[in-house]
CSV table of C-alpha atoms in Angstrom, one decimal:
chain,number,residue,atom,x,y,z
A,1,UNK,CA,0.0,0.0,0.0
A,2,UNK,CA,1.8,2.8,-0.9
A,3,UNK,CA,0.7,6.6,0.0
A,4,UNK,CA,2.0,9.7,-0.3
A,5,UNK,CA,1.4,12.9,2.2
A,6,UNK,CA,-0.4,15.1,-0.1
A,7,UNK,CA,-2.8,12.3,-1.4
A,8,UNK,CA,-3.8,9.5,1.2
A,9,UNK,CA,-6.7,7.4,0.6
A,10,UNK,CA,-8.8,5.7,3.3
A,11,UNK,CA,-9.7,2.5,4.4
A,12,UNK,CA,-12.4,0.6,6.5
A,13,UNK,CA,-11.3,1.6,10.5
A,14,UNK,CA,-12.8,1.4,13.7
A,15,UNK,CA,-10.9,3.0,17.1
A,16,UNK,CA,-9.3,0.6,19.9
A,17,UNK,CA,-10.9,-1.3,22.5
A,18,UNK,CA,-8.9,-3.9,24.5
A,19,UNK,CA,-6.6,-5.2,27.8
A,20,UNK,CA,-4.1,-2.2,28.5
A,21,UNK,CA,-1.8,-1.8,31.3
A,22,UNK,CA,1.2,0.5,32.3
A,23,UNK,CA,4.5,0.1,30.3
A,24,UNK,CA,7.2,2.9,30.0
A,25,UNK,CA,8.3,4.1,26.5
A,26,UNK,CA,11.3,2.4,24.9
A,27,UNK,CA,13.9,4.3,23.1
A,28,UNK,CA,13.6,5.1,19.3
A,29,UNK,CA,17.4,4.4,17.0
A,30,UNK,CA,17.6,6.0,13.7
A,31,UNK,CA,20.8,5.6,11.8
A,32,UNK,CA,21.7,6.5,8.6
A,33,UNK,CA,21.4,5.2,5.0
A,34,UNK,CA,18.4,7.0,3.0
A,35,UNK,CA,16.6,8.6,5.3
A,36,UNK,CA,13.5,6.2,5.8
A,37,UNK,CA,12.2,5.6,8.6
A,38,UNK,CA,9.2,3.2,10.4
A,39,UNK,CA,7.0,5.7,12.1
A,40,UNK,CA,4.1,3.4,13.0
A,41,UNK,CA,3.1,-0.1,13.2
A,42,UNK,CA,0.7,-2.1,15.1
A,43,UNK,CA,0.7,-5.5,16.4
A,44,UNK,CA,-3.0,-6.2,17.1
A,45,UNK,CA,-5.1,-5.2,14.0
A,46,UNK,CA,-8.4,-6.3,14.9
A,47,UNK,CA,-10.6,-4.0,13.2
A,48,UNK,CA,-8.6,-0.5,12.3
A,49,UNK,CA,-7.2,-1.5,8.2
A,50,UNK,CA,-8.7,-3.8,6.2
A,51,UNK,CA,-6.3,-6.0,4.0
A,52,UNK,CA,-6.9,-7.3,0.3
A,53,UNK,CA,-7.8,-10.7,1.6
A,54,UNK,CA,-10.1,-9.1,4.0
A,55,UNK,CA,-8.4,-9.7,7.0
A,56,UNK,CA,-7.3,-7.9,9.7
A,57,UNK,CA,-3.6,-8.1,10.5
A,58,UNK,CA,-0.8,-6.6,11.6
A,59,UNK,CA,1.1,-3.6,9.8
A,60,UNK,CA,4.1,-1.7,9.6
A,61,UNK,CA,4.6,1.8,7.8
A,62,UNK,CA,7.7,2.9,6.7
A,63,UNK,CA,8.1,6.8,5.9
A,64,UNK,CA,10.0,8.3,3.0
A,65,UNK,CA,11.8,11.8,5.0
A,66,UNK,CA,14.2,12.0,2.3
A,67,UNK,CA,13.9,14.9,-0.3
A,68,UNK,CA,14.5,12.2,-3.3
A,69,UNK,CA,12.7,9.0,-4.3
A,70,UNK,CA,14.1,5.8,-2.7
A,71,UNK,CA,14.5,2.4,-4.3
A,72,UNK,CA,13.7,-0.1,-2.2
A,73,UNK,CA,15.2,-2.3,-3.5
A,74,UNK,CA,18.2,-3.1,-0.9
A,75,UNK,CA,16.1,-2.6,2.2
A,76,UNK,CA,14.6,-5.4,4.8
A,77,UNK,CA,12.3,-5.3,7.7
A,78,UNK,CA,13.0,-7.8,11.1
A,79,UNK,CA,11.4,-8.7,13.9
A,80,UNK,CA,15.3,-10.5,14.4
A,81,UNK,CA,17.9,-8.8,14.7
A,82,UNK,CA,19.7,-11.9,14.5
A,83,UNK,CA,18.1,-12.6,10.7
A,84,UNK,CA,18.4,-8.7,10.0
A,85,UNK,CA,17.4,-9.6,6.2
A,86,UNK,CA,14.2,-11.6,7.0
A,87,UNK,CA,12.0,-10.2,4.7
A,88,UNK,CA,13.3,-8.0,1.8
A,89,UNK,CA,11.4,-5.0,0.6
A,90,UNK,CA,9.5,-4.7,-2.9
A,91,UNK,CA,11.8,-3.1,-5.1
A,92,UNK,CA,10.2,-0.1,-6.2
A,93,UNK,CA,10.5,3.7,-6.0
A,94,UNK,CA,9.1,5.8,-2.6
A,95,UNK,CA,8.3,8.8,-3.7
A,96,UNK,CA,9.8,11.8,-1.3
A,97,UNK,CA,7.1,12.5,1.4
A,98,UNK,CA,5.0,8.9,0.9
A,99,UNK,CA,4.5,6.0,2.9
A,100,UNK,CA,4.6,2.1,2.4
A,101,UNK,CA,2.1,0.2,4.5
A,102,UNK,CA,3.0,-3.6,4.9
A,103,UNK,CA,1.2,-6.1,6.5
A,104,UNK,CA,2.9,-8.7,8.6
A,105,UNK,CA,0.9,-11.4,7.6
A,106,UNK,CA,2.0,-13.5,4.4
A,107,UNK,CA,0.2,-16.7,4.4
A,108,UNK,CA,1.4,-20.0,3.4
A,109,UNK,CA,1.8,-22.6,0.2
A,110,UNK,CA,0.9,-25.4,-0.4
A,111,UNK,CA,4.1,-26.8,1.1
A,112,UNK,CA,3.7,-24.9,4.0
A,113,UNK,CA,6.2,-22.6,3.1
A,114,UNK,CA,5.8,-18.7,3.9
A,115,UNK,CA,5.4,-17.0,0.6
A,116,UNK,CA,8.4,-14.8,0.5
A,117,UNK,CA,6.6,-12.1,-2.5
A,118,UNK,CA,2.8,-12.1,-1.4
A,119,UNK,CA,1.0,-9.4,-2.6
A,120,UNK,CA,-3.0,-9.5,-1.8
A,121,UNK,CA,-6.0,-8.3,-4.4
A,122,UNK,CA,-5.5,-4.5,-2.8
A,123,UNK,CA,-2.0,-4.2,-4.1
A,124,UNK,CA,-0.6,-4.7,-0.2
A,125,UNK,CA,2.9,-6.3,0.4
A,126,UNK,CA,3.2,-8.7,3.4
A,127,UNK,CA,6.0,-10.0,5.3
A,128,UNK,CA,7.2,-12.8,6.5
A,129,UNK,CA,6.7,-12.5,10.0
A,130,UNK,CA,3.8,-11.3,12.8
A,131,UNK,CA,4.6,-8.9,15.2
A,132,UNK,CA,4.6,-9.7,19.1
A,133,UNK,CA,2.0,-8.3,21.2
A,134,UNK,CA,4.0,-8.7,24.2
A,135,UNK,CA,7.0,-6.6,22.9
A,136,UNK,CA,9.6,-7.6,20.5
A,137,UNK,CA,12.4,-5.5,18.3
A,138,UNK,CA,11.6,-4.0,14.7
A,139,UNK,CA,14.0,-3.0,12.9
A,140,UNK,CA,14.4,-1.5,8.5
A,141,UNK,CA,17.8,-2.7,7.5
A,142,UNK,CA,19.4,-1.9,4.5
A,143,UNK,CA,22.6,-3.8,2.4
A,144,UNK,CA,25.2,-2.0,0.6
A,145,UNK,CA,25.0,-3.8,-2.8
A,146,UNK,CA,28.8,-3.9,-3.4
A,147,UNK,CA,29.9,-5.0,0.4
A,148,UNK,CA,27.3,-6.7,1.3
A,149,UNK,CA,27.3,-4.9,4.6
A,150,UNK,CA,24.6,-4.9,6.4
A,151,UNK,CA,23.3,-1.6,8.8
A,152,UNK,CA,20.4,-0.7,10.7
A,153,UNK,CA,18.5,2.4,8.9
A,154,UNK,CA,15.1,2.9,11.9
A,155,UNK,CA,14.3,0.2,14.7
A,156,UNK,CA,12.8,-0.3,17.5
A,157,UNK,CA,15.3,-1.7,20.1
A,158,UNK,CA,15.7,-3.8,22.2
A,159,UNK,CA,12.1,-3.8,22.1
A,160,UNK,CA,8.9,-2.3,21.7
A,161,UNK,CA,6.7,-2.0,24.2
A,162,UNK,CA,3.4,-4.3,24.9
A,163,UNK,CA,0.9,-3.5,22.2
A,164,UNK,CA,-2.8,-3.2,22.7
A,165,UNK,CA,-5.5,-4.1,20.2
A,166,UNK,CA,-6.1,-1.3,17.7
A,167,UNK,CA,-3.6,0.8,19.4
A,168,UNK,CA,-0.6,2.0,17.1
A,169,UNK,CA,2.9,2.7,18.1
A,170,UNK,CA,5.5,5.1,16.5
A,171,UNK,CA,6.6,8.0,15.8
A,172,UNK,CA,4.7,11.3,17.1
A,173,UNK,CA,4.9,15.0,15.9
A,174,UNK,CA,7.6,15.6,18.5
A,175,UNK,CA,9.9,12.6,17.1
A,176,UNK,CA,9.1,10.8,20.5
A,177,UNK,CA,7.9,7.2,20.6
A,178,UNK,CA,4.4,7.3,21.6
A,179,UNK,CA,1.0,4.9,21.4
A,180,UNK,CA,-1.6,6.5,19.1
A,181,UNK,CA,-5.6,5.4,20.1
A,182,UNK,CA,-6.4,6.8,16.6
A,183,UNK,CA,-4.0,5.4,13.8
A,184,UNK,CA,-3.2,6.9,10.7
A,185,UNK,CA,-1.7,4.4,8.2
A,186,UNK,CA,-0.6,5.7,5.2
A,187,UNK,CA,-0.7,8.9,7.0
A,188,UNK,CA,1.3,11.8,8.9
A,189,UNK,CA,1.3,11.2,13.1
A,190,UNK,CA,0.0,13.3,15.8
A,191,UNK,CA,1.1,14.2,18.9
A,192,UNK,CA,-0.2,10.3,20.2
A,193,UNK,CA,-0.5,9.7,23.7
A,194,UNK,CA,1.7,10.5,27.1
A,195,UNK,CA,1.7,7.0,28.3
A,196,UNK,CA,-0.9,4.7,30.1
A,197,UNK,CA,-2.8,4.1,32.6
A,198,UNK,CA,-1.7,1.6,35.7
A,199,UNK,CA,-4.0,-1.2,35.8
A,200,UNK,CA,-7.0,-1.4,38.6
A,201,UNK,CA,-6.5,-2.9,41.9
A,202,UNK,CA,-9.4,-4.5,44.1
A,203,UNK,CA,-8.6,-4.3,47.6
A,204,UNK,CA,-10.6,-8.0,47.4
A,205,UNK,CA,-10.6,-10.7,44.6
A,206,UNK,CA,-13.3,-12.3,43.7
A,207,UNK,CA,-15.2,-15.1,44.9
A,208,UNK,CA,-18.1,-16.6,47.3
A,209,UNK,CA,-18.5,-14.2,50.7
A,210,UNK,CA,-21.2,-14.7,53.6
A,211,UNK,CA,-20.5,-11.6,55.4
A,212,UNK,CA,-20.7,-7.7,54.0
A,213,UNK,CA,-17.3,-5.9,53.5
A,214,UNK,CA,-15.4,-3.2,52.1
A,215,UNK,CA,-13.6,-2.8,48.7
A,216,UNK,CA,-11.1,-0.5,47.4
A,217,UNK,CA,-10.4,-0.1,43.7
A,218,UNK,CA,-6.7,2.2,43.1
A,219,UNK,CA,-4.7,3.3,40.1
A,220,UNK,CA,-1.1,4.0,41.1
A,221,UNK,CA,-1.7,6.5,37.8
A,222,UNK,CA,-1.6,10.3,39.6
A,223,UNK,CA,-4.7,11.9,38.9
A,224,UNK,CA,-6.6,9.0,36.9
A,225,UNK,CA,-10.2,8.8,37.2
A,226,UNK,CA,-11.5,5.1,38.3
A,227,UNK,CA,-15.2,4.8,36.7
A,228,UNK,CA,-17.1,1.5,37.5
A,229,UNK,CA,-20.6,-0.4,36.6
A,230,UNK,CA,-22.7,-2.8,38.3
A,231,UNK,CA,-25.1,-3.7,35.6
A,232,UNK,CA,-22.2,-5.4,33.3
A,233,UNK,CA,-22.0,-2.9,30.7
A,234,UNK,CA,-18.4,-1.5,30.2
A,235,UNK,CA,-17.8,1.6,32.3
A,236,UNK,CA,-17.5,5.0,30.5
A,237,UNK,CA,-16.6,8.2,32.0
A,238,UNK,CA,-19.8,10.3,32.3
A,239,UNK,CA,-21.7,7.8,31.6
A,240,UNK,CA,-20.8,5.5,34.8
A,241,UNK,CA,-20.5,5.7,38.3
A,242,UNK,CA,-17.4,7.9,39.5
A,243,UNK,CA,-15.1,5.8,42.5
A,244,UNK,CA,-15.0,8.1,45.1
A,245,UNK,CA,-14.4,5.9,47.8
A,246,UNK,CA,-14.5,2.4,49.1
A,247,UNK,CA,-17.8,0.8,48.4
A,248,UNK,CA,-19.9,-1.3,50.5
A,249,UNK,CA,-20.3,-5.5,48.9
A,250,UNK,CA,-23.1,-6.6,51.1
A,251,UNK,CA,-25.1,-8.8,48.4
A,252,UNK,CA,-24.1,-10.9,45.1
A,253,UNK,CA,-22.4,-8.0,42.8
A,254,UNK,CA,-20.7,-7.6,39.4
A,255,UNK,CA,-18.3,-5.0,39.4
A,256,UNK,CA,-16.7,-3.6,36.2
A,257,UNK,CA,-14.0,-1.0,37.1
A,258,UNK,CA,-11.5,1.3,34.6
A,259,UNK,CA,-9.2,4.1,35.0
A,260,UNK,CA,-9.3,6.9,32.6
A,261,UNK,CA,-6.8,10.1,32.4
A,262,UNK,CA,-6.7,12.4,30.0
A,263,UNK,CA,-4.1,11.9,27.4
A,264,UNK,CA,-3.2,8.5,28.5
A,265,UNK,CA,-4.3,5.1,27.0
A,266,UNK,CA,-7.2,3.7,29.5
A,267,UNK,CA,-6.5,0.8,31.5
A,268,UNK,CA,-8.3,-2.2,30.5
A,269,UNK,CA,-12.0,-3.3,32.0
A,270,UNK,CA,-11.4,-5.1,35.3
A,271,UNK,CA,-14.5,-7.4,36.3
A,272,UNK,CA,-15.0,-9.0,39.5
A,273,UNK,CA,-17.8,-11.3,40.9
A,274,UNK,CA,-18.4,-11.1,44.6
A,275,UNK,CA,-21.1,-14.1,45.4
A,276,UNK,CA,-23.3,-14.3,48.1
A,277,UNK,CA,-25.1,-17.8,48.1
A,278,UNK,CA,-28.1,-16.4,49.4
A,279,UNK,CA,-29.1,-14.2,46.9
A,280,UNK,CA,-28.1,-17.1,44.5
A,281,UNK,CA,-30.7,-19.7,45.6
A,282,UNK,CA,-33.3,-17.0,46.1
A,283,UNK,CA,-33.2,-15.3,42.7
A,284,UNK,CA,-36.4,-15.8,41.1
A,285,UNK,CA,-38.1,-14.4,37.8
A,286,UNK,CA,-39.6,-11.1,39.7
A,287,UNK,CA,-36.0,-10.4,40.9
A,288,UNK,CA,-34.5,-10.5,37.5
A,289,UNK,CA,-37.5,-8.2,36.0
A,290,UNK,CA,-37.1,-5.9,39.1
A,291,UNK,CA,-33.2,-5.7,37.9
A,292,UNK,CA,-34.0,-4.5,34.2
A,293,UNK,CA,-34.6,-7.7,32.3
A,294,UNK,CA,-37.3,-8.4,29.9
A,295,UNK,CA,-39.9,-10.2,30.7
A,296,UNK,CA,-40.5,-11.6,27.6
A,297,UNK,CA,-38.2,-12.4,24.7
A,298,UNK,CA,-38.6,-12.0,20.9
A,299,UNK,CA,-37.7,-14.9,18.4
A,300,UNK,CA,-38.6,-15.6,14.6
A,301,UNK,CA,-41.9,-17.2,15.1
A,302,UNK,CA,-43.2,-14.8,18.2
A,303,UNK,CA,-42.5,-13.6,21.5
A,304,UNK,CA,-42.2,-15.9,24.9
A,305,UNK,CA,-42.0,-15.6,28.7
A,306,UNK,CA,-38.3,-15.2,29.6
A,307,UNK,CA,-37.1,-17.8,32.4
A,308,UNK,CA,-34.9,-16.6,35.3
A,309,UNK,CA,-33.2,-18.8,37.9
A,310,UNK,CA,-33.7,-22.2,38.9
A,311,UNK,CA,-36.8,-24.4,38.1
A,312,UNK,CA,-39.3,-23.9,41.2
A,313,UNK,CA,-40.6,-27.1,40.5
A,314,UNK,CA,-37.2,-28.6,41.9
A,315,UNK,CA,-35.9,-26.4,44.5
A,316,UNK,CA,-39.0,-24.7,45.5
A,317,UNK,CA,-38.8,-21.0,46.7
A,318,UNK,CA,-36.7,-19.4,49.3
A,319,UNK,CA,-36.8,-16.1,51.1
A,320,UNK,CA,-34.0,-13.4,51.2
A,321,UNK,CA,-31.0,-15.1,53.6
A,322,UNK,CA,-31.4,-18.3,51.3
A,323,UNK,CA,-33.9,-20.8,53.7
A,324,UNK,CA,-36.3,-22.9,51.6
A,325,UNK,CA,-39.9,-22.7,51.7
A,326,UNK,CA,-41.2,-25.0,50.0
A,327,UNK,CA,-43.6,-25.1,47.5
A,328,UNK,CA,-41.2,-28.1,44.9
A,329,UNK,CA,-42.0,-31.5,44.1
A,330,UNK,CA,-39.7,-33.5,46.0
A,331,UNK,CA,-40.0,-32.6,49.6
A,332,UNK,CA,-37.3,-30.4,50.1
A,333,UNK,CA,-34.9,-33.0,49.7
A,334,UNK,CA,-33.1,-30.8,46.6
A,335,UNK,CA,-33.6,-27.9,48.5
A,336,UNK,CA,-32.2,-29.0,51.8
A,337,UNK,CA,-29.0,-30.0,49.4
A,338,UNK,CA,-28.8,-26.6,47.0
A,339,UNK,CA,-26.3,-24.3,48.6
A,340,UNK,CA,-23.7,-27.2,49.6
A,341,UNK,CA,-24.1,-28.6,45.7
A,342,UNK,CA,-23.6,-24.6,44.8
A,343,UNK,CA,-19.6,-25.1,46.8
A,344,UNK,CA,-18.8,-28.5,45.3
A,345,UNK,CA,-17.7,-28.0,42.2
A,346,UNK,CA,-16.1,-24.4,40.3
A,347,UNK,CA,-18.3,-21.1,39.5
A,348,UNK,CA,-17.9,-20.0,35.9
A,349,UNK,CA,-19.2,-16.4,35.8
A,350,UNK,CA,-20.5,-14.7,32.8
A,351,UNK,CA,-20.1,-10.7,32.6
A,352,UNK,CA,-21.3,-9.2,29.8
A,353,UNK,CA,-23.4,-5.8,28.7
A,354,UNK,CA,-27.7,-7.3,29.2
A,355,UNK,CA,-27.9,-5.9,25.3
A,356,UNK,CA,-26.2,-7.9,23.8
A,357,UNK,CA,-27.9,-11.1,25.3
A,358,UNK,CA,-31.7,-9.4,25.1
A,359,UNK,CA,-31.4,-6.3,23.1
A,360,UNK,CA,-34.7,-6.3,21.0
A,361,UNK,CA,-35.4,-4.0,18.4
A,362,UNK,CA,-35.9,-5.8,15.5
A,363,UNK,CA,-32.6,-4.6,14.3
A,364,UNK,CA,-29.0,-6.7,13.3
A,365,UNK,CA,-27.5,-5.9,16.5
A,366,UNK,CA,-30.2,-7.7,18.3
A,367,UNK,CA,-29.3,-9.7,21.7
A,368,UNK,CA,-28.2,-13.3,20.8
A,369,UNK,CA,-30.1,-15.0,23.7
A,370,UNK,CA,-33.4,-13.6,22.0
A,371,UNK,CA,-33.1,-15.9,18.7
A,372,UNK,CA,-30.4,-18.4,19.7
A,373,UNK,CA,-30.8,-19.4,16.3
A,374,UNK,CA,-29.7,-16.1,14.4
A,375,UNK,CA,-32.2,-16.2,11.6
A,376,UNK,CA,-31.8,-12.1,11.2
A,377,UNK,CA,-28.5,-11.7,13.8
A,378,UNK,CA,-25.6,-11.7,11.1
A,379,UNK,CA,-23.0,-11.4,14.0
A,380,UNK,CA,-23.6,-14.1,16.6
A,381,UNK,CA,-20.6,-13.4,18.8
A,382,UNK,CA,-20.3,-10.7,21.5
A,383,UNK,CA,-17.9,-9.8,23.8
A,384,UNK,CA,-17.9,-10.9,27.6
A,385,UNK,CA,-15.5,-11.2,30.3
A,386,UNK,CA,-15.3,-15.0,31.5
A,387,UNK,CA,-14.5,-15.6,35.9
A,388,UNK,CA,-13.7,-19.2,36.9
A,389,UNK,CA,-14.5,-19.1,40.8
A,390,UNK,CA,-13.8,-21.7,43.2
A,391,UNK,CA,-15.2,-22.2,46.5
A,392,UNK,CA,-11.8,-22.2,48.3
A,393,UNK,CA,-10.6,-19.5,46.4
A,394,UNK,CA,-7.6,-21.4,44.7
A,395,UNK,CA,-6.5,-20.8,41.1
A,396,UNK,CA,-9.1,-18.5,40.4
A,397,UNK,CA,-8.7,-16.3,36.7
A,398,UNK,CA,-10.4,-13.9,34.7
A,399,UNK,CA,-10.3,-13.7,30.8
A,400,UNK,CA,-11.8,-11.7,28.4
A,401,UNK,CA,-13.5,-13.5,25.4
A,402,UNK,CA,-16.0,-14.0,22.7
A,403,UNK,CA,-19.5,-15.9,23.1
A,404,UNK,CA,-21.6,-17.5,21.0
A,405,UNK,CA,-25.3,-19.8,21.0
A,406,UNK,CA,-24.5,-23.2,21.2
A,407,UNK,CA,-25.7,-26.7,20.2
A,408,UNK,CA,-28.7,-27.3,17.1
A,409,UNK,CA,-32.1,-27.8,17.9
A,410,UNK,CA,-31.9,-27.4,21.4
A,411,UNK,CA,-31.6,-24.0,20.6
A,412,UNK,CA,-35.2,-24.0,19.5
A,413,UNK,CA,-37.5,-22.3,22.8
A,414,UNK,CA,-39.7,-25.1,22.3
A,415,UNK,CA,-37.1,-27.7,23.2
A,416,UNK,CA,-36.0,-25.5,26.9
A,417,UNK,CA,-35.7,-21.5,27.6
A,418,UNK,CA,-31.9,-22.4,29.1
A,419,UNK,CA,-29.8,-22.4,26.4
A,420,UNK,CA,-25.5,-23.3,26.1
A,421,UNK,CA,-22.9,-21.3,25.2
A,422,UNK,CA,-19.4,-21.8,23.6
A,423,UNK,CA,-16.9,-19.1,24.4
A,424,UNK,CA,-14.7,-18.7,21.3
């Protein structure tokens, strides 16, 4: 993809989203051959530049500062230092002022081999190699023709920093190293960001409590704002709640926490679950409308009563501090055996905005719980944050993931209104 400054075109991007933490900048070496330089890249392309084999992949841009074209001819890019000629450069001319954008992504033959030349139906390059998320040198070499010397022309060394998805890294207006939440591929740099936010601490993990108590959420960020939900949407500053102090946990909560400064990259979304078993044994239907859930959902064929928490037929009911009170089909005897059953085995807790499970509107983004089968939903998978819990509190984790319906005709509501999941 090659672009110059005075005529860039534009392709198919969306802004970042993702797991950030705090990471200082790493130092920037130019040395000299033509003046070229790489003054962006990033190594999670998950929905900012669209490829010709409509894909999503990592990218590198390398920047023409010299006042004359440049063949390219006798120039590599590395993610090896060690292999500083991994993947040569298309020879061809780079016009003074215009940038090359390759994607780190060439697929394979038929023998399995990395195709050394790919270029996709766009016109894009691709090199041999992906980029490391987790931090990893980059460097544009260049080889004197008639030595066969090798020298480092721009690189990124040792290493970059970690990388975040749809966050950019390069080369800002003030020739500092610097993330960038809105790329510009193909393009000129702004003055990108002043670093990132520390990560969110909970002054209690999650897990399964029987007594109230009190939590503290920090940023060792000065001056960062820590915003948090309850309802598992994603917190948003404004548009959440604003920590302004340690908050009481006196029943089962969800609790979705990040730290925002202005300038700075936002941390990632923390979530933890804090379970108390009594309000898991007494949830109910009513208790789930009360909450904000529908009480009926929408599929193809019409509309049916929503079903919320366990089958009263088998457990019965049970008031607010989680005693039984009757009112199942077996005498109690499930009842009597509910909470210990709840402890014997691991928690798996599913966080995750209530739109995108029951969101009904008649529209394409519609909640996928509503028609597990998808007849209009053209994107089945949503994003939720996934909690594996265990009663004694031992090798606990939190992950972040897709979700998607599961199984065939079980999905139907006239087979059963509790339907599986796959996280992908």
């Amino acid at each position: 993809m090659l672009r110059t400054s005075t005529s860039l075109g534009q392709r198919p991007r969306l802004m970042r989203a993702g797991r950030l933490g705090f990471e200082a900048l790493e130092p920037r070496h130019v040395l000299s051959a033509a003046n070229l330089q790489i003054t962006e890249f990033m190594a999670t392309n998950t929905s900012t530049l669209l490829n010709g084999d409509f894909a999503y992949d990592d990218w590198i841009e390398v920047y023409n500062a010299d006042t004359t074209p440049v063949d390219l001819g006798d120039y590599y890019l590395s993610d090896n230092l060690a292999d500083p000629t991994k993947w040569a450069m298309p020879s061809l001319s780079l016009p003074p002022g215009a940038y090359l954008v390759v994607f780190a992504s060439a697929p394979l033959d038929s023998n399995g081999q990395v195709i050394q030349d790919y270029v996709d139906g766009f016109g894009d390059y691709h090199a041999s190699f992906k980029l490391d998320s987790t931090g990893e040198g980059l460097a544009l070499t260049y080889e004197d023709p008639s030595t066969s010397v090798v020298s480092v022309v721009s690189q990124y060394a040792p290493e970059f920093p970690p990388q975040f998805p749809d966050v950019s890294y390069g080369i800002a207006s003030d020739g500092q190293p610097r993330y960038f939440d809105a790329p510009t591929p193909g393009g000129p740099n702004g003055a990108g960001l002043q670093g990132v936010v520390e990560d969110t601490k909970f002054s209690v993990d999650r897990g399964f409590y029987d007594t109230p108590f009190q939590l503290e959420i920090s940023s060792l960020t000065p001056g960062a704002a820590i915003y948090y939900t309850t309802d598992g949407t994603q917190p948003v500053p404004g548009a959440s709640v604003l920590y302004t102090g340690p908050l009481t946990i006196d029943h089962t909560t969800v609790l979705r926490a990040a730290a925002f400064k202005s300038g700075y990259l936002p941390t990632n979304v923390d979530t933890q679950t804090y379970l108390f078993l009594e309000d898991v044994v007494s949830q109910t239907r009513q208790t789930a409308l009360d909450a904000g859930y529908p009480a009926f959902w929408e599929a193809l064929n019409g509309t049916y009563e929503a079903d919320y928490g366990f089958d009263p037929d088998v457990i019965g009911q049970f008031d607010a501090s989680g005693a039984p009170l009757g009112g199942d089909l077996f005498g109690g005897l499930y009842a009597a055996q509910l909470q210990q059953s709840l402890l014997a085995a691991p928690t798996i807790s599913i966080v995750m905005d209530p739109d995108d499970l029951f969101l009904q509107d008649n529209s394409d983004v519609d909640g996928i719980y509503i028609d597990p089968r998808q007849g209009r939903n053209p994107e089945p998978e949503r994003a939720t944050s996934v909690e594996w819990i265990t009663p004694d509190g031992a090798a606990e984790f939190q992950v972040d993931s897709g979700i998607q319906m599961q199984g065939g005709a079980f999905r139907s509501q006239f087979f059963t209104r509790k339907h599986s999941f796959r996280l992908v």
